[in-house]
PDB file of C-alpha atoms in Angstrom:
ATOM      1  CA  UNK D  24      81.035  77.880  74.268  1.00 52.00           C
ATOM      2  CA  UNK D  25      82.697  79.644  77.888  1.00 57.00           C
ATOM      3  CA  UNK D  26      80.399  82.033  79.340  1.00 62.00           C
ATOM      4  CA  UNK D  27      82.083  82.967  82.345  1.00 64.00           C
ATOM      5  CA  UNK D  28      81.238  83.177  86.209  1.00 63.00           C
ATOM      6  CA  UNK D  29      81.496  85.964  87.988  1.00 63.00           C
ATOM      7  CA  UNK D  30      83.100  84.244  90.914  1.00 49.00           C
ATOM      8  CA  UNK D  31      86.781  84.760  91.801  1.00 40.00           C
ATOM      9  CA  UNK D  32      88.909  86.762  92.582  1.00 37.00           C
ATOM     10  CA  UNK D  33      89.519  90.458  92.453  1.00 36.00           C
ATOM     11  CA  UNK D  34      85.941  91.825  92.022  1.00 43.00           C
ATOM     12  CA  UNK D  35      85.019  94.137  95.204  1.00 44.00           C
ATOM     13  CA  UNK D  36      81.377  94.813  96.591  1.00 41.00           C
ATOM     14  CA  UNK D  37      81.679  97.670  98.673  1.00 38.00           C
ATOM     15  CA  UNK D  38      78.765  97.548 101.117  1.00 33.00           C
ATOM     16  CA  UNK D  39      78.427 101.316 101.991  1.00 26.00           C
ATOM     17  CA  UNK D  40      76.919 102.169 104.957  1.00 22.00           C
ATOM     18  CA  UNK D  41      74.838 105.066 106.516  1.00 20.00           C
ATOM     19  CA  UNK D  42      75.371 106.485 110.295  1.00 19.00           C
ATOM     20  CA  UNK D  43      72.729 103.706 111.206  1.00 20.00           C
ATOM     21  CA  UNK D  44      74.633 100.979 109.980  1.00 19.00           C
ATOM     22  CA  UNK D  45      71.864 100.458 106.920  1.00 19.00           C
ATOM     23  CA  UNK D  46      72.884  98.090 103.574  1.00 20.00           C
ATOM     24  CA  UNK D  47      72.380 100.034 100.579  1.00 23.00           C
ATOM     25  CA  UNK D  48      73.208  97.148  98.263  1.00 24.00           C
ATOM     26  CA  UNK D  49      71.138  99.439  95.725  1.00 24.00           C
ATOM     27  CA  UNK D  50      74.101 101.602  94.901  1.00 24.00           C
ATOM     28  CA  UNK D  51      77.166  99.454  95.073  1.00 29.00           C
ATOM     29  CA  UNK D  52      80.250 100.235  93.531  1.00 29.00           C
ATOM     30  CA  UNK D  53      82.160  97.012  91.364  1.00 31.00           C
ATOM     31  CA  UNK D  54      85.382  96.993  90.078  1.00 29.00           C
ATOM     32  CA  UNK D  55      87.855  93.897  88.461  1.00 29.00           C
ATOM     33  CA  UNK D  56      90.042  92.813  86.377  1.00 29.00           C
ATOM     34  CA  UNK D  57      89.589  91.931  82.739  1.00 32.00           C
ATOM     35  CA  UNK D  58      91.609  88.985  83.082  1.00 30.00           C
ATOM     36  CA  UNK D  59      90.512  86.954  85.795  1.00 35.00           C
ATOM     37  CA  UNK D  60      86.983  85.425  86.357  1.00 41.00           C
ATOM     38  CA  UNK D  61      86.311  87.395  90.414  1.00 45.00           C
ATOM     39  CA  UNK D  62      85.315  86.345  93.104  1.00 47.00           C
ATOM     40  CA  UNK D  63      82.773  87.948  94.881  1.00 70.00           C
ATOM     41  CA  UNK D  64      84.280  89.517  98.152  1.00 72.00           C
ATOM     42  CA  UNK D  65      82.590  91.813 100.424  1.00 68.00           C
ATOM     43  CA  UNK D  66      84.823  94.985 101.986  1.00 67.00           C
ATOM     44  CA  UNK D  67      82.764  97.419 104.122  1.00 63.00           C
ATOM     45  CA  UNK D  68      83.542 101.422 103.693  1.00 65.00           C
ATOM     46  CA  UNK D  69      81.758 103.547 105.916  1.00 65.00           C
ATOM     47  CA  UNK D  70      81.739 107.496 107.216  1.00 64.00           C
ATOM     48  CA  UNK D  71      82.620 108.397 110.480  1.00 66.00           C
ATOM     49  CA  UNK D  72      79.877 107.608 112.712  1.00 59.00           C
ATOM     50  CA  UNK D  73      78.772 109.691 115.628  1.00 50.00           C
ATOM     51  CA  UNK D  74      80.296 107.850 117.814  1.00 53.00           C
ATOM     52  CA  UNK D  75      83.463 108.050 116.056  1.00 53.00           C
ATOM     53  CA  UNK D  76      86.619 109.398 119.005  1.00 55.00           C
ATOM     54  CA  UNK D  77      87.411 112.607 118.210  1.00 55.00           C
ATOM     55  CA  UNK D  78      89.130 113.959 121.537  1.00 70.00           C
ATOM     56  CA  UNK D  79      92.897 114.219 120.580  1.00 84.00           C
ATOM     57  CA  UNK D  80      94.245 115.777 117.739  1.00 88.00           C
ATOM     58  CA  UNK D  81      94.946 112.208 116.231  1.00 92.00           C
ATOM     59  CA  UNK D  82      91.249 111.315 117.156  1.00 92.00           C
ATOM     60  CA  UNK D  83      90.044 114.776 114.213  1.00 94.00           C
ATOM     61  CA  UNK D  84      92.488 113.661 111.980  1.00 96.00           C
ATOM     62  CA  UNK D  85      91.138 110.329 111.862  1.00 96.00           C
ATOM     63  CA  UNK D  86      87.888 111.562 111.339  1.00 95.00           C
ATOM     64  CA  UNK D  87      89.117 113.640 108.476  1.00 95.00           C
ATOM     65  CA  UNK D  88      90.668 110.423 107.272  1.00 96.00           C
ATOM     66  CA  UNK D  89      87.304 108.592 107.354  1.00 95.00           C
ATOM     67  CA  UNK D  90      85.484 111.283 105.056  1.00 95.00           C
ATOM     68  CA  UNK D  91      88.343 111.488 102.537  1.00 95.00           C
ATOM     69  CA  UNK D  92      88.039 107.688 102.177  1.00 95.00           C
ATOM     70  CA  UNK D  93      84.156 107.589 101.916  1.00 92.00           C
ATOM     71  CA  UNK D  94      84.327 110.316  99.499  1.00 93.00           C
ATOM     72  CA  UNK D  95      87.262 108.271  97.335  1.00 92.00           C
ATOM     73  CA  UNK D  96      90.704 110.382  97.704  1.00 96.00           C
ATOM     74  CA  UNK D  97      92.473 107.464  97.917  1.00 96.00           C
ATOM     75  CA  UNK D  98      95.860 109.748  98.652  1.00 97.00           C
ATOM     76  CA  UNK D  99      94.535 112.040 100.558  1.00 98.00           C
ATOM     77  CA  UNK D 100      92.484 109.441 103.272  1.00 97.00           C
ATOM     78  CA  UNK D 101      96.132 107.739 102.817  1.00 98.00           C
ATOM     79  CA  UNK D 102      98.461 110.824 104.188  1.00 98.00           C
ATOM     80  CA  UNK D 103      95.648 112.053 106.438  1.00 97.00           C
ATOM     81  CA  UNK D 104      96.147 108.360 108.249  1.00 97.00           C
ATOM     82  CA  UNK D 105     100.104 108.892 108.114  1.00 98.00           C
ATOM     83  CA  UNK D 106      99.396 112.024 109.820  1.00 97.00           C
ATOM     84  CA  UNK D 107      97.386 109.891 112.381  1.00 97.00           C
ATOM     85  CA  UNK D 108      99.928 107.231 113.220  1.00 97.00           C
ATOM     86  CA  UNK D 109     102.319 110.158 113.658  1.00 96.00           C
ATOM     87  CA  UNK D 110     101.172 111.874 115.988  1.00 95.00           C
ATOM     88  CA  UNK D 111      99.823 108.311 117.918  1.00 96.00           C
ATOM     89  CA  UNK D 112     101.797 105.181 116.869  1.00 96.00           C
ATOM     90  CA  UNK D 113      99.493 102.701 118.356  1.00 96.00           C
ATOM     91  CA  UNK D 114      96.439 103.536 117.095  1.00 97.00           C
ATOM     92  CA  UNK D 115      95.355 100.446 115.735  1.00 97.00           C
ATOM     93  CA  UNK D 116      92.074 101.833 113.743  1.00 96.00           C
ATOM     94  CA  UNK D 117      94.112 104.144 111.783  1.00 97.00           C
ATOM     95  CA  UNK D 118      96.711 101.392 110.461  1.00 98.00           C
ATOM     96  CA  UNK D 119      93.364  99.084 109.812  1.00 97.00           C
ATOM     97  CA  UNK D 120      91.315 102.017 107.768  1.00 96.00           C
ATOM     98  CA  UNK D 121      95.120 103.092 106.459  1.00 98.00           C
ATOM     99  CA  UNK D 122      95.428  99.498 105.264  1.00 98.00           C
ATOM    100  CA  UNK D 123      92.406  99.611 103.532  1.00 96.00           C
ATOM    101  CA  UNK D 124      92.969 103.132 101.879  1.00 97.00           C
ATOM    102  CA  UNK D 125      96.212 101.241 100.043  1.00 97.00           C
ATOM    103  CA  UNK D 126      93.997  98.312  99.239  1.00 96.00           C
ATOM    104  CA  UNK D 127      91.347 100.259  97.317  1.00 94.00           C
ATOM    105  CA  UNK D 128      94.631 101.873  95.838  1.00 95.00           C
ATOM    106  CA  UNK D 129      95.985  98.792  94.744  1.00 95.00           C
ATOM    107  CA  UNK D 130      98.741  98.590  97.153  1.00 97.00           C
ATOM    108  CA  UNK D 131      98.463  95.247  98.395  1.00 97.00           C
ATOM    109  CA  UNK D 132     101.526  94.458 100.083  1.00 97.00           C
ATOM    110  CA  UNK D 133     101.238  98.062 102.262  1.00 98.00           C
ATOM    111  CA  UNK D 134      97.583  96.790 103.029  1.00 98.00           C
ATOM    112  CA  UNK D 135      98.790  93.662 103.921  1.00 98.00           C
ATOM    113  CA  UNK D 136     101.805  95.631 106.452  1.00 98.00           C
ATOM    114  CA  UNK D 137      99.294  97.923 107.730  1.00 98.00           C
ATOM    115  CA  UNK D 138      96.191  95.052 108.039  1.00 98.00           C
ATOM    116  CA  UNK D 139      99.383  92.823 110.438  1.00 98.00           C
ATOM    117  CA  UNK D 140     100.500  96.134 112.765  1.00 98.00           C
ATOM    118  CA  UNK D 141      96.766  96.813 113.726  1.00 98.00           C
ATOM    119  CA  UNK D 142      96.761  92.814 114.607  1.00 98.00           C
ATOM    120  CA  UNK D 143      99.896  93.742 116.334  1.00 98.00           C
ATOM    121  CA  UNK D 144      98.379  95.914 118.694  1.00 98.00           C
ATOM    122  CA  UNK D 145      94.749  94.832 118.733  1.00 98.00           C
ATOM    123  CA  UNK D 146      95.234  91.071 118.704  1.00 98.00           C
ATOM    124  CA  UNK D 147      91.495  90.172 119.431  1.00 98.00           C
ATOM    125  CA  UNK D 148      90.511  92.295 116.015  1.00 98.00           C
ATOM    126  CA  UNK D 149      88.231  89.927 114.402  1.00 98.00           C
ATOM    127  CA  UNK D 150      88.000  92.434 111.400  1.00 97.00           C
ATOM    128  CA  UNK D 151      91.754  93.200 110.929  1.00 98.00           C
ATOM    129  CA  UNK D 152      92.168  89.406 110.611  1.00 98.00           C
ATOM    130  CA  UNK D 153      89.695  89.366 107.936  1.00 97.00           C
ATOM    131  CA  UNK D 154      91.097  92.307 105.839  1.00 97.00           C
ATOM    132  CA  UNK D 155      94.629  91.061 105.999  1.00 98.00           C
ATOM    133  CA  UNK D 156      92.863  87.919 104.741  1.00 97.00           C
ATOM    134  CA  UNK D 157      90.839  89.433 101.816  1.00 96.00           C
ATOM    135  CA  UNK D 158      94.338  91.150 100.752  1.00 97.00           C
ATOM    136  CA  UNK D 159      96.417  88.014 100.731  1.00 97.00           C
ATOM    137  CA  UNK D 160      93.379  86.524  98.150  1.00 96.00           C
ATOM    138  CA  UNK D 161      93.645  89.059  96.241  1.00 94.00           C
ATOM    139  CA  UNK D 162      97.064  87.610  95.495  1.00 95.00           C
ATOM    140  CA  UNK D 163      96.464  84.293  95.291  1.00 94.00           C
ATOM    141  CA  UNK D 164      97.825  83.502  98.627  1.00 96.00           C
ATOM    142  CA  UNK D 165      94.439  81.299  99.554  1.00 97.00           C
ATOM    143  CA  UNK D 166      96.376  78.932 102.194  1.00 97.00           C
ATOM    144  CA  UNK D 167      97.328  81.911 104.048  1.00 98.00           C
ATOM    145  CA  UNK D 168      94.172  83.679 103.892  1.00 98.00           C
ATOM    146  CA  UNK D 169      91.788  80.592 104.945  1.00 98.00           C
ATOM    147  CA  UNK D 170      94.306  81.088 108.132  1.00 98.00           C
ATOM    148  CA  UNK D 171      93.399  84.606 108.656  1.00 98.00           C
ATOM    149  CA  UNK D 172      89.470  83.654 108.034  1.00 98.00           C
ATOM    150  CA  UNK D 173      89.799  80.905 110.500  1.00 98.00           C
ATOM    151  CA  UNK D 174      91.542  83.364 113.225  1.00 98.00           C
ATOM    152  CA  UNK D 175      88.382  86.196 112.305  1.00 98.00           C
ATOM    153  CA  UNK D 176      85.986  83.415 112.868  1.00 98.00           C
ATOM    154  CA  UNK D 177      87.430  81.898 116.266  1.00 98.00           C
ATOM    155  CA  UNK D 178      87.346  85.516 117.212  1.00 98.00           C
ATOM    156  CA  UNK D 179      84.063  86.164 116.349  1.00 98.00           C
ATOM    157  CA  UNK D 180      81.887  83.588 115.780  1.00 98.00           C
ATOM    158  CA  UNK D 181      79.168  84.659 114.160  1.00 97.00           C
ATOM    159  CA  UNK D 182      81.191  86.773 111.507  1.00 97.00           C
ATOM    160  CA  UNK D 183      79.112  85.906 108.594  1.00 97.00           C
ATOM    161  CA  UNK D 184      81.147  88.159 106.174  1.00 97.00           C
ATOM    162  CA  UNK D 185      84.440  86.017 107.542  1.00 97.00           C
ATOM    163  CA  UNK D 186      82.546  82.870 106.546  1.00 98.00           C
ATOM    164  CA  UNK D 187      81.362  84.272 103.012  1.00 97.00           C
ATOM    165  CA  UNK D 188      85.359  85.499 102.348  1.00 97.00           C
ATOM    166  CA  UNK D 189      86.519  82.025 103.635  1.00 97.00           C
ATOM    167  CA  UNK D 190      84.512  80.172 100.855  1.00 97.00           C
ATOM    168  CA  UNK D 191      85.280  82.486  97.975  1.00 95.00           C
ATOM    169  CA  UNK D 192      89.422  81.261  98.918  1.00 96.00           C
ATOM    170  CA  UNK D 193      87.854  77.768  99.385  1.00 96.00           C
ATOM    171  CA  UNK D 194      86.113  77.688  96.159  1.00 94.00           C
ATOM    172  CA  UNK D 195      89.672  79.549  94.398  1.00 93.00           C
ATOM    173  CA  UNK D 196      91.346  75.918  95.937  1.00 94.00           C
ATOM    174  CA  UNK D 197      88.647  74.084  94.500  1.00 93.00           C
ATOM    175  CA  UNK D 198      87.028  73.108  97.866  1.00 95.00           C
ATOM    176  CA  UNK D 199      83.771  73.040  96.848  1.00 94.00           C
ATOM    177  CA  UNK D 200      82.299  71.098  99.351  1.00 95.00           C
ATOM    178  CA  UNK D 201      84.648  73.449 102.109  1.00 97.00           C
ATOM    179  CA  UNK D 202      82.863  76.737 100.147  1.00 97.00           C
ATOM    180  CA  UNK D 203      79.408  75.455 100.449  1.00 97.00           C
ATOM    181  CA  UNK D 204      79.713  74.849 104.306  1.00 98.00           C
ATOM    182  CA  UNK D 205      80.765  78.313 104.480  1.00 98.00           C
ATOM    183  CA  UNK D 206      78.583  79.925 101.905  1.00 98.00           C
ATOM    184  CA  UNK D 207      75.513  78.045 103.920  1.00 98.00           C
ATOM    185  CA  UNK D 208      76.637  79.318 107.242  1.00 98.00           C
ATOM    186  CA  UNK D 209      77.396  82.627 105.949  1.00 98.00           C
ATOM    187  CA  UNK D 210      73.221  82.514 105.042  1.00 98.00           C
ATOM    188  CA  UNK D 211      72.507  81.254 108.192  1.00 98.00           C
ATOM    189  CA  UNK D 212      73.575  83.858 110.322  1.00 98.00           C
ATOM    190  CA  UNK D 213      72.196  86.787 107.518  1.00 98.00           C
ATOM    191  CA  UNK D 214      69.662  85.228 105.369  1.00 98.00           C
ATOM    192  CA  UNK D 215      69.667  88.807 103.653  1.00 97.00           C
ATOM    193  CA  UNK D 216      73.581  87.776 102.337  1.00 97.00           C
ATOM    194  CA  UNK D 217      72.591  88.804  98.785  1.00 97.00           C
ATOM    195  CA  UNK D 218      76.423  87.939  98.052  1.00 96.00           C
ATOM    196  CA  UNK D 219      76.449  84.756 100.149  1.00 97.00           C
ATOM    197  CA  UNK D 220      73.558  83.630  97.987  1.00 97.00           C
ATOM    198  CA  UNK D 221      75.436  84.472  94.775  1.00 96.00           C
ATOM    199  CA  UNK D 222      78.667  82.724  95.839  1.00 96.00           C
ATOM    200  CA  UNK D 223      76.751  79.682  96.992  1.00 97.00           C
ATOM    201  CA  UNK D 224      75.482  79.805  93.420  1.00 96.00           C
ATOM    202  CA  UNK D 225      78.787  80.113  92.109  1.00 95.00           C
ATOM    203  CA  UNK D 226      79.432  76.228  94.065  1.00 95.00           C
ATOM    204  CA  UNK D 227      77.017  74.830  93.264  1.00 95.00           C
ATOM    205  CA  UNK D 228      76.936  75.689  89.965  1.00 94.00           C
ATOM    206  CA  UNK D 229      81.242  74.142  89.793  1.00 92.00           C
ATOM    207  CA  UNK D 230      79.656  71.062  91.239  1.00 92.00           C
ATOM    208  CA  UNK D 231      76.907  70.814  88.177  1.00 92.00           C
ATOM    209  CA  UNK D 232      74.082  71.818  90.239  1.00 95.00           C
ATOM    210  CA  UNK D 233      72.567  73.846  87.744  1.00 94.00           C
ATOM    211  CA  UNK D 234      69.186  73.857  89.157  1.00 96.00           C
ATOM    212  CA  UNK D 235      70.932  74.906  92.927  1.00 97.00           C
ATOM    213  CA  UNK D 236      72.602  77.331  91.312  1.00 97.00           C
ATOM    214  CA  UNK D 237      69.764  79.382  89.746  1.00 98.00           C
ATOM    215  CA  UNK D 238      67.675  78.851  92.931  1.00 98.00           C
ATOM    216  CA  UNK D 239      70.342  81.268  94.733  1.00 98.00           C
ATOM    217  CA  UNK D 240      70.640  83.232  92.300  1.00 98.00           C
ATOM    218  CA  UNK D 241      67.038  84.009  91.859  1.00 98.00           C
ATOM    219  CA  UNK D 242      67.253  84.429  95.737  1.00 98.00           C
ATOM    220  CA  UNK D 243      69.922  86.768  95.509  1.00 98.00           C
ATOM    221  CA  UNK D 244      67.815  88.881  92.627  1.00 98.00           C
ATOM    222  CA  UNK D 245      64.724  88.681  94.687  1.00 98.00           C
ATOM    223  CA  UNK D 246      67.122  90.508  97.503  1.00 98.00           C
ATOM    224  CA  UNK D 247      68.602  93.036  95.403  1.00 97.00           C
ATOM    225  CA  UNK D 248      67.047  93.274  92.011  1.00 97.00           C
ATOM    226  CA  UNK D 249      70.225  95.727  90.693  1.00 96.00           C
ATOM    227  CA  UNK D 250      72.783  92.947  91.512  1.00 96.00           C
ATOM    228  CA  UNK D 251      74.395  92.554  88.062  1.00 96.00           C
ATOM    229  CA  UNK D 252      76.516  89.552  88.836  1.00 95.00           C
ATOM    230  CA  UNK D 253      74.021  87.436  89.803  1.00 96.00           C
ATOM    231  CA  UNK D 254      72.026  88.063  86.592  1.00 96.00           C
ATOM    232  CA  UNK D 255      75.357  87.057  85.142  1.00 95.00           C
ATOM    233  CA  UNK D 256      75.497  83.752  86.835  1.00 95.00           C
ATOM    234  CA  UNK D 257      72.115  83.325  86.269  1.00 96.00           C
ATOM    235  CA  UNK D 258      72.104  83.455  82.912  1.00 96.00           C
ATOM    236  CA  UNK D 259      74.874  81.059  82.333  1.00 94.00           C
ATOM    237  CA  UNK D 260      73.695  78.677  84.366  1.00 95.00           C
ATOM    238  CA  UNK D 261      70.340  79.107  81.910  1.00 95.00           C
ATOM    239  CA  UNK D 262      72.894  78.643  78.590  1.00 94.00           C
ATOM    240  CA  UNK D 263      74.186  75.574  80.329  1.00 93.00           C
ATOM    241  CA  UNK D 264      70.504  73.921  80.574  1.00 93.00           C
ATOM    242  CA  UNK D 265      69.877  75.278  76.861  1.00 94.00           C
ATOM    243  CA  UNK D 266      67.686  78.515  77.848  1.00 96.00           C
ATOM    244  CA  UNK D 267      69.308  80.592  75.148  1.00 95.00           C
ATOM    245  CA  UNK D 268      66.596  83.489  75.654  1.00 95.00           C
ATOM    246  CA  UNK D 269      66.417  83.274  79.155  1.00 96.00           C
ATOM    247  CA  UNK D 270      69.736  83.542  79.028  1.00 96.00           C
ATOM    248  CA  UNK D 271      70.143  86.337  76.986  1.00 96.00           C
ATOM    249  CA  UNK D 272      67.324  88.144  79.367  1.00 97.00           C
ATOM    250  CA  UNK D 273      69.828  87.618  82.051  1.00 97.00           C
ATOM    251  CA  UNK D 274      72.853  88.513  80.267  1.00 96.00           C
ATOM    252  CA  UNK D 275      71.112  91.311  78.468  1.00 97.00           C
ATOM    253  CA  UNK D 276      69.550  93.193  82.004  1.00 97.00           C
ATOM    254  CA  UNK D 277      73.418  92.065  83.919  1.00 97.00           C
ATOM    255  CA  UNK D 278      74.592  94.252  80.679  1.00 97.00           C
ATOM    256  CA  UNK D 279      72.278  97.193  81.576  1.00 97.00           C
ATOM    257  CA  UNK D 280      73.153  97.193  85.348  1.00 97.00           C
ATOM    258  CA  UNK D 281      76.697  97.778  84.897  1.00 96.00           C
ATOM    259  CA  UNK D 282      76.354 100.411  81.995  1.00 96.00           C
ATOM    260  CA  UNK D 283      74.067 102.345  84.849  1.00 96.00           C
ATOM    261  CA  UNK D 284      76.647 101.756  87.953  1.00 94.00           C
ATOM    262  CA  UNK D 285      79.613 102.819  85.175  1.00 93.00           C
ATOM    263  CA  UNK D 286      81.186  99.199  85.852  1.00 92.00           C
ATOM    264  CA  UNK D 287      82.619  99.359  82.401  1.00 93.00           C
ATOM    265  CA  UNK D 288      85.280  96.388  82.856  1.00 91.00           C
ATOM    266  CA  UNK D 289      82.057  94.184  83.721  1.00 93.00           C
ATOM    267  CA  UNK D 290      79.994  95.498  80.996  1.00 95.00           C
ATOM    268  CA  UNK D 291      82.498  94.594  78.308  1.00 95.00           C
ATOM    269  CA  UNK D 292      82.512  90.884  79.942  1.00 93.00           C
ATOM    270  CA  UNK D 293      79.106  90.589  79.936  1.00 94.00           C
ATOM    271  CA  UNK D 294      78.756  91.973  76.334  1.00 95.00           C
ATOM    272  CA  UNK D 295      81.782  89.264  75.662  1.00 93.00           C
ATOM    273  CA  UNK D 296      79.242  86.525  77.126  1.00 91.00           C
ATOM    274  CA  UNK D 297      76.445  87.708  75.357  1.00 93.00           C
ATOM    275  CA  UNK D 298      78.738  87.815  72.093  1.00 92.00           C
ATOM    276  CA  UNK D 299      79.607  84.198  72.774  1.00 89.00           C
ATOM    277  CA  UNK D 300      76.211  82.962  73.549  1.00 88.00           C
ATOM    278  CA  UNK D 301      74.927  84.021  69.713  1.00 83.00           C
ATOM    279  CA  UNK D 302      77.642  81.787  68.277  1.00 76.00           C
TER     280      UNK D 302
END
């Protein structure tokens, strides 16, 4: 019997977030592949704020850029942002949120071009660093990306998403021991890291720390009760120690989650697992 992990590779969290910079973990979006166990890697999309500059004509058109993004036209966010780097070539924000645009669309190597000129002309970008990084994972280019982690981090220090990112690639290398150090201080600088939690889980449980494993992911479920993946993990790490019906609880409510969120690539794994387990 396989039940698989949700722990590697191209599944995205999308940590939306309000004006006031708020979580709302509640109503996160998931997407993957069927063919690869994913790893759980967090990229932020957020509106416009406020504060957002909007005194040139390439300062609206980024804000115009922002909303078409939030609100998912992919192509439209994407030509808005052309029309942004147009009309001001070294504005560095609109290659970074351009760079993402083509990464939600699939695009990785224009992410990964777009992620590098913002580093070009913001150098000191702690976050650029870490998108071109989550992009070069997404291919399987870990060595590289631990590189771009490890420049995020010197540049800001107490990046805890950088540190969470940097362990998923660890763990993809089979670093366990690497991933746990930076899954634990990931959780030490936000002990609210509901996915820090999970992907600390996701170690321990590759090490054969079963019991570990479900203690993070019951902390991760006590932090976000509609996190499917970690009722996932959970309840494989439960068929490992012979729970069958706690196991099927976990598999059966993970199930449920992803049906409601319309995560249908997840729900068919998780159906899959729960398949499995009754053999």
């Amino acid at each position: 019997m396989k039940l698989r992990l949700f722990q590697q590779e191209q599944l995205k969290v999308r940590k939306i977030l309000s004006l006031v910079v708020v979580t709302a973990l509640s109503i996160t979006t998931i997407s993957c592949s069927e063919n690869k166990d994913v790893l759980i890697t967090q990229i932020d999309i957020s509106p416009p704020s406020s504060g957002t500059a909007q005194t040139s004509a390439a300062g609206n058109l980024y804000v115009q850029a922002k909303n078409q993004h939030f609100q998912g036209d992919l192509q439209g966010a994407i030509a808005t942002y052309s029309q942004v780097i147009d009309s001001d070539p070294n504005y560095a924000e609109a290659y970074k949120s351009r760079g993402l645009a083509y990464f939600d669309a699939g695009d990785k190597q224009r992410a990964i071009a777009d992620y590098s000129q913002a580093i070009n002309l913001a150098p000191d970008d702690a976050e650029a660093y870490n998108s071109r990084a989550n992009a070069l994972a997404s291919q399987d280019n870990h060595q590289q990306a631990i590189a771009d982690y490890n420049e995020a981090i010197r540049l800001a220090p107490r990046y805890a998403e950088a540190y969470n990112n940097r362990g998923n690639a660890r763990l993809a290398q089979g670093d366990n021991n690497g991933a746990l150090d930076d899954f634990n201080q990931a959780i030490s600088l936000d002990s609210r890291y509901v996915i820090a939690y999970n992907n600390r889980g996701n170690a321990r449980a590759a090490q054969g720390d079963r019991e570990g494993a479900i203690a993070d992911y019951n902390q991760a479920i006590n932090l976000n009760s509609s996190f499917g993946p970690a009722y996932n993990n959970r309840g494989n790490a439960r068929a490992a120690q012979g729970d069958r019906e706690g196991a099927l609880e976990d598999l059966q409510r993970a199930a449920t989650i992803f049906q409601e969120q319309n995560s249908n690539d997840l729900y068919q794994q998780v159906m899959r697992n729960i398949r499995e387990l009754g053999r």
